[in-house]
Coordinates of C-alpha atoms (C1' of nucleotides) and ligand atoms in Angstrom, one line a residue:
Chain G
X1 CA 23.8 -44.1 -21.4
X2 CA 25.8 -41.1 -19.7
X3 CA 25.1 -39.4 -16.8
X4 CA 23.6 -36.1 -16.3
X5 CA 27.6 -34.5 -16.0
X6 CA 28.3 -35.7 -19.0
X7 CA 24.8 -34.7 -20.6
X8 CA 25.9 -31.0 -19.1
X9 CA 29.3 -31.3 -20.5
X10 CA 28.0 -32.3 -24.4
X11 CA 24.9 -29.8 -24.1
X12 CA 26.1 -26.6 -22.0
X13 CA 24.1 -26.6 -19.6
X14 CA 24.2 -26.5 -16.3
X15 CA 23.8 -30.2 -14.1
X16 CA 20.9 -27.6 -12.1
X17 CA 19.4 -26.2 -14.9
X18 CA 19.1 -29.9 -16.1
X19 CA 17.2 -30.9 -12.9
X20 CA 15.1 -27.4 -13.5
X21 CA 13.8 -28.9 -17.2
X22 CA 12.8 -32.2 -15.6
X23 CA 11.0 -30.7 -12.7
X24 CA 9.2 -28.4 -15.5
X25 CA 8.8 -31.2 -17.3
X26 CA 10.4 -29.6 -20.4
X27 CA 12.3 -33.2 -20.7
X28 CA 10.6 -36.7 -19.4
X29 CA 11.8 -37.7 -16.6
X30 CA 15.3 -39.8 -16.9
X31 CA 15.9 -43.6 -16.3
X32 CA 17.6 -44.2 -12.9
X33 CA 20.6 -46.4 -12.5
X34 CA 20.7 -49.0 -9.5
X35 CA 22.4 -46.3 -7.4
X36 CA 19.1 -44.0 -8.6
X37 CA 21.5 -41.6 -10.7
X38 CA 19.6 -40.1 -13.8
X39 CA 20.5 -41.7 -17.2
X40 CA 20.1 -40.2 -20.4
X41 CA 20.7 -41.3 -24.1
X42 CA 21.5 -40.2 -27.5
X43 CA 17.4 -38.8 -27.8
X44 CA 18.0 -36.9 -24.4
X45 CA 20.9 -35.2 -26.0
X46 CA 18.9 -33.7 -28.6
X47 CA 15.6 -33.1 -27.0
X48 CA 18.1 -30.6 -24.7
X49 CA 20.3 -29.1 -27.8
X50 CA 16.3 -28.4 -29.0
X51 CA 15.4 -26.6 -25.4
X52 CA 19.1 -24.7 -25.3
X53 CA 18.5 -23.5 -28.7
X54 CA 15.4 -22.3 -28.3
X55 CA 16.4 -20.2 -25.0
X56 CA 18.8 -19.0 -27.1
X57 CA 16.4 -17.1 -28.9
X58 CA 14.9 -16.2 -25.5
X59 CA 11.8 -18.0 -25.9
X60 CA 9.9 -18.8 -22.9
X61 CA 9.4 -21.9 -20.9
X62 CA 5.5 -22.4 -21.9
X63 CA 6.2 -21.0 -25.5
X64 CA 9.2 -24.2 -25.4
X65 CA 7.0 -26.2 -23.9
X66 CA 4.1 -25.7 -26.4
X67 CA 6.6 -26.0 -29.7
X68 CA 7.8 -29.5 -28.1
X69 CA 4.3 -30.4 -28.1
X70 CA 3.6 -29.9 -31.7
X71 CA 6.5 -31.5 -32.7
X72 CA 4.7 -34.5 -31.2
X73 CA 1.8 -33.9 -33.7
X74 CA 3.6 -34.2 -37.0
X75 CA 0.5 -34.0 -38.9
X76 CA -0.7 -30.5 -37.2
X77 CA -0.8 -27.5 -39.3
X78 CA 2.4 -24.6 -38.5
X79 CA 0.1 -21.8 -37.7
X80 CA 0.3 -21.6 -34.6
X81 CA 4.0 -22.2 -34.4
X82 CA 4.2 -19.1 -36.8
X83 CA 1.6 -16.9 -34.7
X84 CA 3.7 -18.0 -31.5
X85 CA 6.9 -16.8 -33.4
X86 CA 5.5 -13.7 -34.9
X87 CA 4.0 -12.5 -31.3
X88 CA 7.6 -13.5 -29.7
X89 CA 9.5 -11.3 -32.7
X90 CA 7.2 -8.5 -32.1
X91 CA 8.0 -8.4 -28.2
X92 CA 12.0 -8.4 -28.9
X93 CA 11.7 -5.5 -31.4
X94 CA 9.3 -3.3 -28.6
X95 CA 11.9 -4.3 -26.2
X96 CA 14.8 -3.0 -28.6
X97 CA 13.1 0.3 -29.2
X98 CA 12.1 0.7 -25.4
X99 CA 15.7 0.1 -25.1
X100 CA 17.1 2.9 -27.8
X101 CA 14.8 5.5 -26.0
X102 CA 16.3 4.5 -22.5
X103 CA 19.6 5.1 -24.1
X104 CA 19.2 8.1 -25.8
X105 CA 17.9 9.6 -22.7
X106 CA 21.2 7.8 -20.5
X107 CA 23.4 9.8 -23.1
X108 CA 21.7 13.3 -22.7
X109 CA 21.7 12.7 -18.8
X110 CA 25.6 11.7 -18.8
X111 CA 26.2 15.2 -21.2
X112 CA 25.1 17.2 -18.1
X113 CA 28.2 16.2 -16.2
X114 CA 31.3 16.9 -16.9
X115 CA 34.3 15.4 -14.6
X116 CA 35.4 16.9 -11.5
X117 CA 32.4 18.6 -10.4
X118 CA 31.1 18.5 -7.7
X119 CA 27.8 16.3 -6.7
X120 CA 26.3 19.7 -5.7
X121 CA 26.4 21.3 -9.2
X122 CA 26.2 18.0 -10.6
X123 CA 23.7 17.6 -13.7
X124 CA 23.0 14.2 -13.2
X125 CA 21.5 14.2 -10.1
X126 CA 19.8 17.5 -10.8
X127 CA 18.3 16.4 -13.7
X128 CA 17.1 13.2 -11.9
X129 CA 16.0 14.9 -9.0
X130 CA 13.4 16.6 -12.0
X131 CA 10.3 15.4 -13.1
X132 CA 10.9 12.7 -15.5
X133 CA 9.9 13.4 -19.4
X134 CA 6.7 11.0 -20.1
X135 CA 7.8 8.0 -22.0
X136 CA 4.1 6.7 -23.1
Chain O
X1 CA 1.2 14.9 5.9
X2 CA -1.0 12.1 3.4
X3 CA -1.2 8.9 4.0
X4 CA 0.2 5.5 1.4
X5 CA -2.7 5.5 -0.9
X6 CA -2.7 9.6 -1.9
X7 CA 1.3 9.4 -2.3
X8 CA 1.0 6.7 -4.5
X9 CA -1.8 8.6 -6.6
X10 CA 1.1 11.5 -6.7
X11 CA 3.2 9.8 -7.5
X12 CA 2.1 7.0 -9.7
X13 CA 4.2 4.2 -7.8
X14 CA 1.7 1.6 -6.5
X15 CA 1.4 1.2 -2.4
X16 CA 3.1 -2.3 -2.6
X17 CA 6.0 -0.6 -4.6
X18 CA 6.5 2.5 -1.6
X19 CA 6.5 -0.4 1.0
X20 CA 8.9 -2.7 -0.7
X21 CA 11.3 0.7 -1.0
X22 CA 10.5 1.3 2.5
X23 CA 12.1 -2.4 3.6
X24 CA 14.7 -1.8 0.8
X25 CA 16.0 1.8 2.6
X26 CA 15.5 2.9 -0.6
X27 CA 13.3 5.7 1.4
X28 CA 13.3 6.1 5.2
X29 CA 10.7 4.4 7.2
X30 CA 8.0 6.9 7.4
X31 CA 6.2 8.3 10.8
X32 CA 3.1 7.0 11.7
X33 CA -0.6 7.8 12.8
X34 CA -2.1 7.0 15.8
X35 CA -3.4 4.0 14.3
X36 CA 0.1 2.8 13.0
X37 CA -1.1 4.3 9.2
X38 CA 2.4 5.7 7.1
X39 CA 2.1 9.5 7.2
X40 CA 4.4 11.5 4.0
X41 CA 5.4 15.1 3.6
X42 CA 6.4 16.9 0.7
X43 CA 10.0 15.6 0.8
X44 CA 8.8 12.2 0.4
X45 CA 7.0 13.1 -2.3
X46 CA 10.1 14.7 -4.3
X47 CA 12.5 11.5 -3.3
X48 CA 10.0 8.9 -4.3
X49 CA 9.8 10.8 -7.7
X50 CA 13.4 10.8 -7.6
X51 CA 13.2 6.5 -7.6
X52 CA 11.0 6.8 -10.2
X53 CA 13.0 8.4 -12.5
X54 CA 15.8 6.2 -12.0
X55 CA 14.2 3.3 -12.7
X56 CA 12.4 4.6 -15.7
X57 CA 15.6 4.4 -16.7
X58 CA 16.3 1.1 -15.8
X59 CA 18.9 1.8 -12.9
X60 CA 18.8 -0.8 -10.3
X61 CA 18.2 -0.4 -6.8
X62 CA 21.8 -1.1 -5.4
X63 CA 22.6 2.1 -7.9
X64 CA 20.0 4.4 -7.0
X65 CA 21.1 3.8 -3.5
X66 CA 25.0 5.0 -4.1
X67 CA 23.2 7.7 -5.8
X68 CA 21.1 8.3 -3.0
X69 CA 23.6 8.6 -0.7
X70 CA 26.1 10.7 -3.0
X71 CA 23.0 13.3 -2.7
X72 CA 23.6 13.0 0.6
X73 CA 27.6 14.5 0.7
X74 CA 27.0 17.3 -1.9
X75 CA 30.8 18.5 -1.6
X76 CA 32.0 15.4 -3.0
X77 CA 33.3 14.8 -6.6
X78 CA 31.2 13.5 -9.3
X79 CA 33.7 10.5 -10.5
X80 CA 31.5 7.9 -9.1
X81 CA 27.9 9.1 -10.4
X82 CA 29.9 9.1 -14.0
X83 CA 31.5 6.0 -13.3
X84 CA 28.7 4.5 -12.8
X85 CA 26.6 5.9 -15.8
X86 CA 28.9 5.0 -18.3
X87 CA 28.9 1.1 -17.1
X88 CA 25.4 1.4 -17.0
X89 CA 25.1 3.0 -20.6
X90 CA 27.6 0.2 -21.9
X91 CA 24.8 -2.2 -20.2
X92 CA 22.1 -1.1 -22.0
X93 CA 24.1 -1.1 -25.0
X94 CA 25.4 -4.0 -25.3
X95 CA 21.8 -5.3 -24.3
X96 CA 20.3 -3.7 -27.8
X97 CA 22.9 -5.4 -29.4
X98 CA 22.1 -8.4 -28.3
X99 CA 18.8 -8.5 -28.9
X100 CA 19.6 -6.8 -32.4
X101 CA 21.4 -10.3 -33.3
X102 CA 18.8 -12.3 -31.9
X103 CA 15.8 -10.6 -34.2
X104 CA 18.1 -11.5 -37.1
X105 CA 18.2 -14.3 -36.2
X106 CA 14.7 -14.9 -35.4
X107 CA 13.4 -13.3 -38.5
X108 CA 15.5 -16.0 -40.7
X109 CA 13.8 -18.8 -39.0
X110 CA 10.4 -17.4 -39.5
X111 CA 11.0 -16.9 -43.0
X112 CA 11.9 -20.6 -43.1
X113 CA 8.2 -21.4 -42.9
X114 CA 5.1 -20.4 -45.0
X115 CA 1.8 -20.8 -43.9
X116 CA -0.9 -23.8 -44.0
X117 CA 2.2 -25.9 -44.0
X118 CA 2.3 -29.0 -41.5
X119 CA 4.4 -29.7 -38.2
X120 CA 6.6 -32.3 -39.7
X121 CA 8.1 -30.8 -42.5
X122 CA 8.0 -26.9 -40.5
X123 CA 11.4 -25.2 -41.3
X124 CA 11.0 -23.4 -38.1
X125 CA 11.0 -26.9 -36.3
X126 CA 14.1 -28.4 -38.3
X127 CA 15.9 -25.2 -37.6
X128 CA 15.5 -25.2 -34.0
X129 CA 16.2 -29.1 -34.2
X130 CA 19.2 -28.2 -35.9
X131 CA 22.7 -27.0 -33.7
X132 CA 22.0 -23.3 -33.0
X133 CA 24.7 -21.2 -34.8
X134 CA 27.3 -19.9 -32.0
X135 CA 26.9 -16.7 -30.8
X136 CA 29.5 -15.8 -28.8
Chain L
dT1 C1' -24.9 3.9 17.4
dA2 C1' -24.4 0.2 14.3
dT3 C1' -22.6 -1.0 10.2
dA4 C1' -20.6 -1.0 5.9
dA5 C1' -17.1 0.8 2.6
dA6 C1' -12.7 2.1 1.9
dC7 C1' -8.4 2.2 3.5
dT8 C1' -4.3 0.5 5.9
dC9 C1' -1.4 -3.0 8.4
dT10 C1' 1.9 -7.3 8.3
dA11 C1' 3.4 -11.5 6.5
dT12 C1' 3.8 -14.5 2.8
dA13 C1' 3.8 -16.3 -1.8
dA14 C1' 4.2 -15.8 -6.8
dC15 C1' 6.5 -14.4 -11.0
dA16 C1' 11.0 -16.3 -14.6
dA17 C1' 14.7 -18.9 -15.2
dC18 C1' 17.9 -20.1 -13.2
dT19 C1' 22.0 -20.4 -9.4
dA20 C1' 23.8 -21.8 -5.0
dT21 C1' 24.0 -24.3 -0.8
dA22 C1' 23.6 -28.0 2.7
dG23 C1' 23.7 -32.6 4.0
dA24 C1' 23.6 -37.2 2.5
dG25 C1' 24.4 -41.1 -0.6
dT26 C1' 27.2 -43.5 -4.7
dC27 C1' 31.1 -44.9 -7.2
dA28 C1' 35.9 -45.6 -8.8
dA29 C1' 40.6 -45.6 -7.5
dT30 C1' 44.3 -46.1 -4.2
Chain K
dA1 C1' 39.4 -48.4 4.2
dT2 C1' 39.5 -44.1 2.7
dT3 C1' 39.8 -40.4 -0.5
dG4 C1' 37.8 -37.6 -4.2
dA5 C1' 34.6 -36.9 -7.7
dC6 C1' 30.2 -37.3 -8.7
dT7 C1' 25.2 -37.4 -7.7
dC8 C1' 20.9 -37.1 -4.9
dT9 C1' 17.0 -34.1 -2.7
dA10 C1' 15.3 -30.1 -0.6
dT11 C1' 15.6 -25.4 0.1
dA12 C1' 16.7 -20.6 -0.4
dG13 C1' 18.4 -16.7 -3.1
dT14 C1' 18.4 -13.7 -7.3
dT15 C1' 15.3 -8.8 -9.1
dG16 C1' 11.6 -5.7 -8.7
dT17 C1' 7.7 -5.9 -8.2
dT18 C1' 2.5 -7.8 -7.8
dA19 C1' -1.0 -10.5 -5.4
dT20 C1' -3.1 -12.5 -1.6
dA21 C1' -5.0 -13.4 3.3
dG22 C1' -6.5 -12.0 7.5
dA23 C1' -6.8 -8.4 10.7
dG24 C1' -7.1 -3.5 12.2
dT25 C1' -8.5 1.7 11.3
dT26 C1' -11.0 5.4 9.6
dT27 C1' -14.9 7.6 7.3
dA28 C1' -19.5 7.9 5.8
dT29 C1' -24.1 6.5 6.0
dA30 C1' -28.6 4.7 8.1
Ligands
LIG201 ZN1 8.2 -15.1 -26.5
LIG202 ZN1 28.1 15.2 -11.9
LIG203 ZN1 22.8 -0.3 -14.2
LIG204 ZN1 6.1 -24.3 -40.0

DNA sequence: TATAAACTCTATAACAACTATAGAGTCAAT
DNA sequence: ATTGACTCTATAGTTGTTATAGAGTTTATA
C-alpha cells in the first residue's frame, strides 16, 4: 500500500488532481490509514494509468467516466464505446480545421505589418479595427 | 445613443458578454439613463466589433487589451503588436500539431475494434488499459 | 390608470479540468 | 522535543462566457 505521493510519483499526476478523481468519483474512494491518510494499491495504480491515458487523448471526464463503466460490463457489446469514440474523433478534426482557418487568417493579418511602423499606419490594427470576414 | 439589448443585436455579442467586457475594462463603463439603463454611441459600436474580431481569432483578453491600449498611443512602434502575433501564431500552431498527433493516434485505437464485438475482449479497452505511448 | 410584456439592473453560480493556497494534523528522524 | 516532509480538508482562482434569481424600468395595451 503507498500513499497518494507516491501513487502521484508512479502515475504523473498531480497529488490534487488525484483528490479531483476521487471527488468526481472517477476512482473509488481510497482506504484510510490510522492517521486517515489515503491508501492505494497495485489496482489503484492502473485504474489511474487508465484515466491519465485516456485524458491523454483529451477525452472528457463523463466520456472517462462512461468507458470505466463498461469495462465493468465485460459481456456488453462495443458499440457504444465505438459511437463514443467516433463522435470524440470527429470533434478533434472540427477543432483542427477551425484551427487551420484561424491560422491562415493570423498569417494574412501579420503580412500587413511590416517592422518599424508605426501603430498609426499599422495594418494589424487597421485590419482589426475592420469588419471581420464571416467564418460560418 | 441605444441601449444593451439593440448593441448586442449590432453587434452580435450577447448582453452578458458586453457586461462581462464592461467589468473586464475591456470597454469603458458606459453612461447611463435616468433609470440606471447602459446608453452606447456609435464608438461603442465600432470598439465592441473590434473585441469581436480579436477573439474570432482566438486572442485572449489580456492581449486585446495591450492592443487596445497600443490604439491608444498611435505614434508608437509596432514591435509589440508583432511580437505578440507571432507568439500567438506559434500558439495556435503548435496547438494544430498537437491535436494532429492526437487524431493519429485516436484513429489507430478505433481501428483496434470492429463492431458487434463485446466489452471484454474491445481493443479500444486493452489499448487504453495498456501504458499510453509517450508523447512528449 | 392598471397591468402586463419586454427590457434592464446587480449579484451569484455554473461550466471543465485542474491548480494553488491556508491552516491544521501526521509521521519519521534527529 | 522539535524539525521537516508529508498529508488532510476546505476554499478560491483559472478563462470566457452562459445562466439564473429577484428586483426595478419602460413601453404598450385594455
Ligand atoms: Zn470527447
Ligand atoms: Zn503594425
Ligand atoms: Zn494568444
Ligand atoms: Zn470494442
Amino acid at each position: 500500500m503507498i500513499k497518494i505521493g507516491e501513487l502521484s510519483k508512479v502515475t504523473g499526476c498531480s497529488v490534487q488532481t488525484i483528490r479531483h478523481y476521487e471527488k468526481e468519483h472517477l476512482i473509488a474512494s481510497a482506504e484510510r490509514s490510522e492517521g486517515n491518510f489515503r491508501l492505494y494499491d497495485e489496482a489503484a495504480v492502473e485504474q489511474l494509468l487508465f484515466i491519465k491515458h485516456c485524458r491523454s487523448l483529451d477525452l472528457s471526464v463523463p466520456e472517462i467516466r462512461q468507458l470505466l463503466a463498461l469495462n465493468r460490463s465485460p459481456g456488453a457489446q462495443c458499440d457504444d464505446v465505438n459511437r463514443m469514440m467516433d463522435r470524440h474523433i470527429e470533434q478533434v478534426e472540427a477543432r483542427i480545421q477551425e484551427l487551420t482557418r484561424l491560422n491562415e487568417q493570423l498569417r494574412m493579418l501579420r503580412r500587413s505589418c511590416s517592422n518599424r511602423r508605426t501603430v498609426e499606419q499599422c495594418g494589424i490594427l487597421r485590419n482589426l479595427s475592420a469588419t471581420p470576414v464571416s467564418s460560418g
